[in-house]
GROMACS .gro file of C-alpha atoms in nm:
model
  323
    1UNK     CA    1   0.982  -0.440  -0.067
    2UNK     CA    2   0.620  -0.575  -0.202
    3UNK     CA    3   0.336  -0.362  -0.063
    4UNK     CA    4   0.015  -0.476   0.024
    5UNK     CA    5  -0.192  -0.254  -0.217
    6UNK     CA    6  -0.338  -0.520  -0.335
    7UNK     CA    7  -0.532  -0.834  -0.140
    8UNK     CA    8  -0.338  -1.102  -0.267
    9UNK     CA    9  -0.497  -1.486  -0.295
   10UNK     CA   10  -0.200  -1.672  -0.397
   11UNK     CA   11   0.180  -1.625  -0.315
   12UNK     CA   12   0.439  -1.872  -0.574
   13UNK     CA   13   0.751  -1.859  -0.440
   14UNK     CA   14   1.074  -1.935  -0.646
   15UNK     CA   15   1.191  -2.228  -0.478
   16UNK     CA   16   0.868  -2.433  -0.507
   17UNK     CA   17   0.831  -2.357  -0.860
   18UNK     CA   18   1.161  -2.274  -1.065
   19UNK     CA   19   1.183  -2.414  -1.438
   20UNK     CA   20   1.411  -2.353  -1.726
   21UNK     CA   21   1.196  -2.472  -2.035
   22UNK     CA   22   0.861  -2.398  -2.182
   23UNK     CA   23   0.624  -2.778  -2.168
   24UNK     CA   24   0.266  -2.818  -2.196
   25UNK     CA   25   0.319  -3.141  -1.945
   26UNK     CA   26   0.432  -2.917  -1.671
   27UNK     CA   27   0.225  -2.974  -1.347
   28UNK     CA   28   0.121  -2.638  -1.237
   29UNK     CA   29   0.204  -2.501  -0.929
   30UNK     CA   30  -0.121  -2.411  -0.852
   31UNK     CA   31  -0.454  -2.358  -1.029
   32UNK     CA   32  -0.640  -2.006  -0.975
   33UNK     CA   33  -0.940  -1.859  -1.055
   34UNK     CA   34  -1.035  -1.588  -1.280
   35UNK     CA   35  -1.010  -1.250  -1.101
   36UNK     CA   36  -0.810  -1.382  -0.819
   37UNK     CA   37  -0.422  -1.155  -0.756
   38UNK     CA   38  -0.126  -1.386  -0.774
   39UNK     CA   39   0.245  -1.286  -0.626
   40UNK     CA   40   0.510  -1.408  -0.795
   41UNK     CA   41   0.854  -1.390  -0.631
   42UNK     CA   42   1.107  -1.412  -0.922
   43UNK     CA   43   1.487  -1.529  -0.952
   44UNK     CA   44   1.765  -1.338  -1.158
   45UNK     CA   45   1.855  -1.414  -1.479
   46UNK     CA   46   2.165  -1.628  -1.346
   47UNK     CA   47   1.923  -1.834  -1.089
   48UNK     CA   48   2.109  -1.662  -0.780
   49UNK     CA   49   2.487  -1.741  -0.941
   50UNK     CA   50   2.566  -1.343  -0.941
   51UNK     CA   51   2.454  -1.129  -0.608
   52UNK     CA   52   2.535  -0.738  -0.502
   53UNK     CA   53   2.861  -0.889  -0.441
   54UNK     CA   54   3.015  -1.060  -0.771
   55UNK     CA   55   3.300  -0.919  -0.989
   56UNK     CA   56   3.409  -0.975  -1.339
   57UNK     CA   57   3.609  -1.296  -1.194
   58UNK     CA   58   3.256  -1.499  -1.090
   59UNK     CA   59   3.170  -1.473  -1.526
   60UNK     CA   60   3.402  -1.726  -1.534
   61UNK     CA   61   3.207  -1.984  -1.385
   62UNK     CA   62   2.881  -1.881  -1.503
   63UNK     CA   63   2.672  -2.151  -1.566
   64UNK     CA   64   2.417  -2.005  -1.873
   65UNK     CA   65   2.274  -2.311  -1.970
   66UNK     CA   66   1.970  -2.321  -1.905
   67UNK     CA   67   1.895  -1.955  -1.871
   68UNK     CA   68   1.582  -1.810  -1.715
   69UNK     CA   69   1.449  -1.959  -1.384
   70UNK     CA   70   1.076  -1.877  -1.458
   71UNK     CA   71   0.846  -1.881  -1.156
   72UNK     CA   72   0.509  -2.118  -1.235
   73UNK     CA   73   0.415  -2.272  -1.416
   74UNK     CA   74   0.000  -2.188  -1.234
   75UNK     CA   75  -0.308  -2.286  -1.405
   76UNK     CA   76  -0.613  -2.081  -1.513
   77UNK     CA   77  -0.947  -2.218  -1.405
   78UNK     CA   78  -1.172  -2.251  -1.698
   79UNK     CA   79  -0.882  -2.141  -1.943
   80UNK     CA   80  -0.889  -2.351  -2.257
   81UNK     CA   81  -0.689  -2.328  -2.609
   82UNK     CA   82  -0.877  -2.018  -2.836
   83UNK     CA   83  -0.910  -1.841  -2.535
   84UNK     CA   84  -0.747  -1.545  -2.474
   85UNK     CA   85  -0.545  -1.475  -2.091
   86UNK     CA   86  -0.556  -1.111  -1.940
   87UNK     CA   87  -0.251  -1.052  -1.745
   88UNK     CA   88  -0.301  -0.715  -1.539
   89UNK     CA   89   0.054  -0.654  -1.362
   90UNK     CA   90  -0.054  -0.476  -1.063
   91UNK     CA   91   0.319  -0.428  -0.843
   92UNK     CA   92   0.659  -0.507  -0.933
   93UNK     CA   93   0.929  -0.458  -0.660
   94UNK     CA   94   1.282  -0.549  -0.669
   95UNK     CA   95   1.516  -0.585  -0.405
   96UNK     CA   96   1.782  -0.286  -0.431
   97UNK     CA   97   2.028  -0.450  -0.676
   98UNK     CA   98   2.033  -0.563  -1.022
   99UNK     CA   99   2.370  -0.652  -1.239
  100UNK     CA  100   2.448  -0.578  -1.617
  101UNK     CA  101   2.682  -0.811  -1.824
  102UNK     CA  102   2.895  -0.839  -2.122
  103UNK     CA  103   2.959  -1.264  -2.178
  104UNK     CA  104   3.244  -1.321  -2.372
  105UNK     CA  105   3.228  -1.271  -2.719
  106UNK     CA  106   3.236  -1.656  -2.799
  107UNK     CA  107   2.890  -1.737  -2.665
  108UNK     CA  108   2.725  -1.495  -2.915
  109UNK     CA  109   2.511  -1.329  -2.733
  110UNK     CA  110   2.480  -0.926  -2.791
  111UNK     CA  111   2.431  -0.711  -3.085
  112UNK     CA  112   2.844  -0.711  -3.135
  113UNK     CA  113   2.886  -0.989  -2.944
  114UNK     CA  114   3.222  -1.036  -3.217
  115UNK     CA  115   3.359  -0.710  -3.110
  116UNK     CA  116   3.333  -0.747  -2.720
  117UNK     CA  117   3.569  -1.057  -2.682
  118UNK     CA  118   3.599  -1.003  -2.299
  119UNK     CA  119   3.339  -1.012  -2.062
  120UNK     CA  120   3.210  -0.706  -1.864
  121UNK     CA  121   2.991  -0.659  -1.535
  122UNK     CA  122   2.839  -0.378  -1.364
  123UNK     CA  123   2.713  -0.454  -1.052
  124UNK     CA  124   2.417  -0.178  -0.998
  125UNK     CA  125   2.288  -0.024  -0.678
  126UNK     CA  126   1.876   0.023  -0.687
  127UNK     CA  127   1.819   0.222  -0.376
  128UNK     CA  128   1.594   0.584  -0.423
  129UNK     CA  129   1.475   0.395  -0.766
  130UNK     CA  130   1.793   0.510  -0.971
  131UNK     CA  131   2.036   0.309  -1.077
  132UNK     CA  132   2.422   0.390  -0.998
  133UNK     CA  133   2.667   0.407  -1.277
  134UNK     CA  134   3.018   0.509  -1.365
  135UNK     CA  135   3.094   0.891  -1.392
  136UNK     CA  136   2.828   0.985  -1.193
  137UNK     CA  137   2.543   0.842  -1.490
  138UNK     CA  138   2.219   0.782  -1.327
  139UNK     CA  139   1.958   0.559  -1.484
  140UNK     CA  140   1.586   0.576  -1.416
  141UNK     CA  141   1.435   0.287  -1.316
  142UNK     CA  142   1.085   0.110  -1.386
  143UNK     CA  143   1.090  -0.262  -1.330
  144UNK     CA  144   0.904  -0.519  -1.605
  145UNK     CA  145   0.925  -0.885  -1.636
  146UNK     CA  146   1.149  -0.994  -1.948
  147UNK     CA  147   0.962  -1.369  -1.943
  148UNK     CA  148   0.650  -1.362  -1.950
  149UNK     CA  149   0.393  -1.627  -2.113
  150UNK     CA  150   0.199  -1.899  -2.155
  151UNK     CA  151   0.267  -2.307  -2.247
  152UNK     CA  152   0.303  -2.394  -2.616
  153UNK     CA  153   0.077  -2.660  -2.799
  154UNK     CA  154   0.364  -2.817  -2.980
  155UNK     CA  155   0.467  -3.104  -2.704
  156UNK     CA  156   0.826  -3.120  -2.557
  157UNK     CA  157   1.101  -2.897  -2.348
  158UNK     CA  158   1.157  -2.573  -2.560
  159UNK     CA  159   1.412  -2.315  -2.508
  160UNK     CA  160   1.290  -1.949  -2.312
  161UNK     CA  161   1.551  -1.790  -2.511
  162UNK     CA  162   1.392  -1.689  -2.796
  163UNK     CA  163   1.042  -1.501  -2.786
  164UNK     CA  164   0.744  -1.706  -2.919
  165UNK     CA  165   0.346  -1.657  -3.038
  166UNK     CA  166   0.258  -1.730  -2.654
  167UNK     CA  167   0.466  -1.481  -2.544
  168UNK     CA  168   0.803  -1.557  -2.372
  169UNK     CA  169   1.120  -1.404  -2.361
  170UNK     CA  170   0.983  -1.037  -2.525
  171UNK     CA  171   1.207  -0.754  -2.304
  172UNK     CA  172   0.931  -0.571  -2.386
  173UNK     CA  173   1.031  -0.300  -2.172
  174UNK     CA  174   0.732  -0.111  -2.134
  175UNK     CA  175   0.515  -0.414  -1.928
  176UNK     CA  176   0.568  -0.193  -1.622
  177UNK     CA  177   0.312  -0.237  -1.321
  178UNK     CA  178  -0.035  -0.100  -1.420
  179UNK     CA  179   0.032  -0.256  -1.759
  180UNK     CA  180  -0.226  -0.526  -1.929
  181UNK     CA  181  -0.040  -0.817  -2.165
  182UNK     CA  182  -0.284  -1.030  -2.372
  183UNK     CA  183  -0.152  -1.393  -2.449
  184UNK     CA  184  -0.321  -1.664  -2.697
  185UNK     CA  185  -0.445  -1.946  -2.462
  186UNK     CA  186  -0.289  -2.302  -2.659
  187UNK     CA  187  -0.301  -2.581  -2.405
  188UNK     CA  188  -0.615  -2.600  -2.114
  189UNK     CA  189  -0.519  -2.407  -1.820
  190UNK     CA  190  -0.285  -2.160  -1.997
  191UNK     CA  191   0.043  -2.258  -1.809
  192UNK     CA  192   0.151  -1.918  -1.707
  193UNK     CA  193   0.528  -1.854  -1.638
  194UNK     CA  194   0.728  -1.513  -1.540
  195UNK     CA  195   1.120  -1.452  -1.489
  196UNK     CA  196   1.403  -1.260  -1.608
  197UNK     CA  197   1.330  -0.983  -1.399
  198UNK     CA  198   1.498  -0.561  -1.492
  199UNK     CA  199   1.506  -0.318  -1.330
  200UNK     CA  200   1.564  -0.080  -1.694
  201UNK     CA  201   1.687  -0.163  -2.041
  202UNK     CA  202   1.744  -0.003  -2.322
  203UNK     CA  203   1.494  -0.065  -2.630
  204UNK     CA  204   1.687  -0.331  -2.807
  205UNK     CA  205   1.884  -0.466  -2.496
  206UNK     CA  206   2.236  -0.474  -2.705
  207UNK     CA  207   2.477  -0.648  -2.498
  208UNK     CA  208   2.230  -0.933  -2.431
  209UNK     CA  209   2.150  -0.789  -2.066
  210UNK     CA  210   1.949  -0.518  -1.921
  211UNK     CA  211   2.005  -0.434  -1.551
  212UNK     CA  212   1.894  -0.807  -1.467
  213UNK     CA  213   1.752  -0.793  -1.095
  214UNK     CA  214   1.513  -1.006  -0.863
  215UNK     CA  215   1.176  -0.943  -0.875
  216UNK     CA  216   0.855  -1.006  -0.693
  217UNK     CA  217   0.588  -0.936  -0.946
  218UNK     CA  218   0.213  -0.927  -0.845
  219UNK     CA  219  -0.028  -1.003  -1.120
  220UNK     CA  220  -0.462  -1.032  -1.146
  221UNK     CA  221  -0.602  -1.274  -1.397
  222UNK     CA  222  -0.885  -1.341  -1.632
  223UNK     CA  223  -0.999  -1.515  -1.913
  224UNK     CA  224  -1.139  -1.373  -2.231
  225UNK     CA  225  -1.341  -1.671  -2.407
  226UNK     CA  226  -1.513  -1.430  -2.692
  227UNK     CA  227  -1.194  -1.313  -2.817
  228UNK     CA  228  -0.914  -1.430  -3.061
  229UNK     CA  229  -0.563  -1.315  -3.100
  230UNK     CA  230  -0.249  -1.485  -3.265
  231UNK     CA  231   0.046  -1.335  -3.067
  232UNK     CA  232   0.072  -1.130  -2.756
  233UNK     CA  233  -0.126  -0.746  -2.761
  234UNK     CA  234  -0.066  -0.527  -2.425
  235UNK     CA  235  -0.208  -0.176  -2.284
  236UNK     CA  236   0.074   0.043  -2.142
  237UNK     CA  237   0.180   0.403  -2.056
  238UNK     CA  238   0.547   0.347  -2.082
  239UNK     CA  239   0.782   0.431  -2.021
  240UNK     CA  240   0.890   0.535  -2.412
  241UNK     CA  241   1.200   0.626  -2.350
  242UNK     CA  242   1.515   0.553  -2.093
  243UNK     CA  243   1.379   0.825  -1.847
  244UNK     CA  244   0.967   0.788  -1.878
  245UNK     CA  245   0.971   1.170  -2.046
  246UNK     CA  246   1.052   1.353  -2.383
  247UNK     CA  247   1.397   1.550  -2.344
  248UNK     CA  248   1.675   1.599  -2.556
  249UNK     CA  249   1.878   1.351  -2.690
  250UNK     CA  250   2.190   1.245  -2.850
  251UNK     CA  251   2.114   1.021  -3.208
  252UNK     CA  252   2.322   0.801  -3.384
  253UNK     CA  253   2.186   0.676  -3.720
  254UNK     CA  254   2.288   0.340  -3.883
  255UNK     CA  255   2.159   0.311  -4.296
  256UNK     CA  256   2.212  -0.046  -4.448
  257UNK     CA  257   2.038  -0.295  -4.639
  258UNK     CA  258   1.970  -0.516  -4.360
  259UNK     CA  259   1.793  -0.365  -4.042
  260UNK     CA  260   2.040  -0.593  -3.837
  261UNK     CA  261   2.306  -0.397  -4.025
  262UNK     CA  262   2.175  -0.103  -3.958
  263UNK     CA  263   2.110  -0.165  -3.580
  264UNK     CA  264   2.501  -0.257  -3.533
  265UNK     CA  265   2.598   0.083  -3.716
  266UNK     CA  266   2.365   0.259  -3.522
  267UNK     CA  267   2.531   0.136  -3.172
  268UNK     CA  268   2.895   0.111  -3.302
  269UNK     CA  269   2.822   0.498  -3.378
  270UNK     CA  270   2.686   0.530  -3.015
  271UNK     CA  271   2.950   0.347  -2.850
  272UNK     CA  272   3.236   0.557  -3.044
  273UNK     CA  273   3.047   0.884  -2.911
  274UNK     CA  274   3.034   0.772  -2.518
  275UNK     CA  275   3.420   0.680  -2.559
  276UNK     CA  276   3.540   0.934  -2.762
  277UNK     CA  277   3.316   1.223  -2.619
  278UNK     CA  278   3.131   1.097  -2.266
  279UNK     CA  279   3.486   0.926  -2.150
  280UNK     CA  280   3.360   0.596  -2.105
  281UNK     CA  281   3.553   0.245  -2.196
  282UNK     CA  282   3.391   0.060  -2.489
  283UNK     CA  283   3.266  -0.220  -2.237
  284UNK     CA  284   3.147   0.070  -2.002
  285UNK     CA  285   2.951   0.246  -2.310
  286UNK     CA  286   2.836  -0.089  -2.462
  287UNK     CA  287   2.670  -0.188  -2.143
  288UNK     CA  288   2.542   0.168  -2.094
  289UNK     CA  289   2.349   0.132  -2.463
  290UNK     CA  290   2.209  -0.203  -2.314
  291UNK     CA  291   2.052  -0.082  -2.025
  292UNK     CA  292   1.938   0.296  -2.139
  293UNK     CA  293   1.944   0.361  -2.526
  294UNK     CA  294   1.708   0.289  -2.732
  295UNK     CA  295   1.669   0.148  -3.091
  296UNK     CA  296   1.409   0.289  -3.276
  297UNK     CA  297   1.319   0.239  -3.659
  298UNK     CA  298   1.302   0.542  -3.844
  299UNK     CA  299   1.179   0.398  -4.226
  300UNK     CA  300   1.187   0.124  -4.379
  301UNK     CA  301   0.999   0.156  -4.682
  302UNK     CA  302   1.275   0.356  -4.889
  303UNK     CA  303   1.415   0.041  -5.063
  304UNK     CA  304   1.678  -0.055  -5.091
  305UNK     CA  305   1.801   0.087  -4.758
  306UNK     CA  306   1.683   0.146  -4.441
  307UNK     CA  307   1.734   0.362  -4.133
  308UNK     CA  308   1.766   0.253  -3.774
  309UNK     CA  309   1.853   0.525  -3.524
  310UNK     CA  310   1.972   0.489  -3.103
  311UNK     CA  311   1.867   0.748  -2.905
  312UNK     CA  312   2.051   0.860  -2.585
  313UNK     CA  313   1.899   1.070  -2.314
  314UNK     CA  314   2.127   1.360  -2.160
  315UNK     CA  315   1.921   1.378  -1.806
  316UNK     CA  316   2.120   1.062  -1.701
  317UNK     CA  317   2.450   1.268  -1.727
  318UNK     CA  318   2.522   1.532  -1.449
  319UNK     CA  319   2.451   1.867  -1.582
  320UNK     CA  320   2.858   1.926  -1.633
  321UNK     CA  321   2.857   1.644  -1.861
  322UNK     CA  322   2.547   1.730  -2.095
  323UNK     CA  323   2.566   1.869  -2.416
   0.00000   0.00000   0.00000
């Protein structure tokens, strides 16, 4: 599905350059110049274990660890630590599928991972950029990169699960195409790695998964020398909510003393309403806050509580269903 927009210098493909860990002593794939366009073609979350395909039964055997097959890592000529690496994400195409899952509770993973015991898969179909769900919910979609980074100093093999100062596993949902991301430079050459394509997610991706789907990303780099930063900075135009526009919405509110706290009330409240009002299952309405509700902060400087509210958007209901 890539286009050919843009003149493209270098193509990485997944199977000549798949790793699961971020390390400085990585050989890079390749080594590019400022300014040249790089396409990236980039594995599933699972590393191919789930396809268009799978059922509930294949979570069985689900092999998680490691997770995220990350496409690189490719050098940046004339990169060197201080430096700062200009990521311009020019296309991103995916490939008319993406899935959604609940693990089971055990391996912790997911806002209320502890009250989702069973696991829980949607397989999603892409075509006409919307994304199929149960009931006749339709999801917008606007594909980003959920990996995407640079090599650490410190040396050795380090997990891509959590997000670090280099960048890494940020969900940031809003590096769409014609976004910029800028990343602190820490070892020469910069070591650049993307994976863990979606194809949408929710702000706060609550079950642990967005709609996790192949990508082929294609990037242009550059090199700021005269500029500093400490963690990643990005330009954007959204999208800022599930659908790209403002439109009404249905709010849940979680108060607590603990913004974690608060984030859990505020999708147990949102989960209750899709069951109780929507006619969803609580697996169905816990992986629909994943992929297309988000979690916004509304204070927190009123000590000693504060207020986290999710925010669903009616256009993905049919018009019967809407409040």
């Amino acid at each position: 599905m890539a286009s050919e927009t843009n003149a493209v210098d270098h193509r990485v493909r997944a199977d000549d350059a798949v790793h699961s860990a971020w390390d400085n002593e990585l050989e890079p794939v390749c080594t590019v110049e400022p300014g040249d366009v790089v396409r990236f073609e980039c594995r599933d979350a699972t590393n191919g274990q789930l396809g268009p395909d799978s059922t509930v039964a294949d979570l069985a055997t689900l092999d998680i660890d490691p997770v995220h097959p990350l496409t690189g890592p490719i050098a940046i000529e004339g990169a060197q630590p201080g430096d700062v690496l200009q990521v311009d994400l020019l296309e991103i195409d995916h490939e008319g599928w993406g899935c959604t899952l609940v693990l089971p509770g055990e391996m912790e993973l997911g806002l209320l991972a502890d009250e989702f015991p069973e696991p829980a898969l949607h397989v999603w179909d892409l075509e006409d950029d919307v994304a199929h769900f149960v009931n006749g919910i339709e999801i917008p979609i606007d594909p980003f990169p959920g990996v995407i980074g640079v090599a650490p100093a410190e040396n050795g093999a380090h997990s891509t699960f959590p997000p670090r100062s280099v960048g890494g596993n940020m969900d940031i949902k809003q590096l769409t195409a014609e976004s910029t991301l800028y990343l602190p430079i820490e070892v020469d050459g910069g070591l650049f790695s993307i994976g863990d394509g979606h194809a949408a997610q929710g702000d706060g991706e609550v079950c642990g998964t967005g709609i996790e789907a192949p990508l082929t990303v294609t990037c242009r780099f550059d090199v700021q020398s005269g500029r500093s930063i400490d963690g990643p900075q990005f330009e954007t135009t959204g999208p800022f909510t599930s659908t790209g526009r403002d439109e009404p919405m249905y709010g849940t509110t979680g108060i607590a003393d603990d913004l974690m706290d608060a984030s859990r009330m505020a999708i147990r409240h949102m989960i209750d309403h899709l069951h109780d009002e929507r006619g969803l299952t609580r697996a169905e309405a816990y992986m629909l806050c994943s992929v297309a509700v988000d979690l916004k902060l509304n204070e927190v400087v009123n000590a000693p509580n504060w207020a986290v509210s999710a925010y669903l958007p009616e256009s993905i209901f049919p018009e019967p269903r809407r409040r």
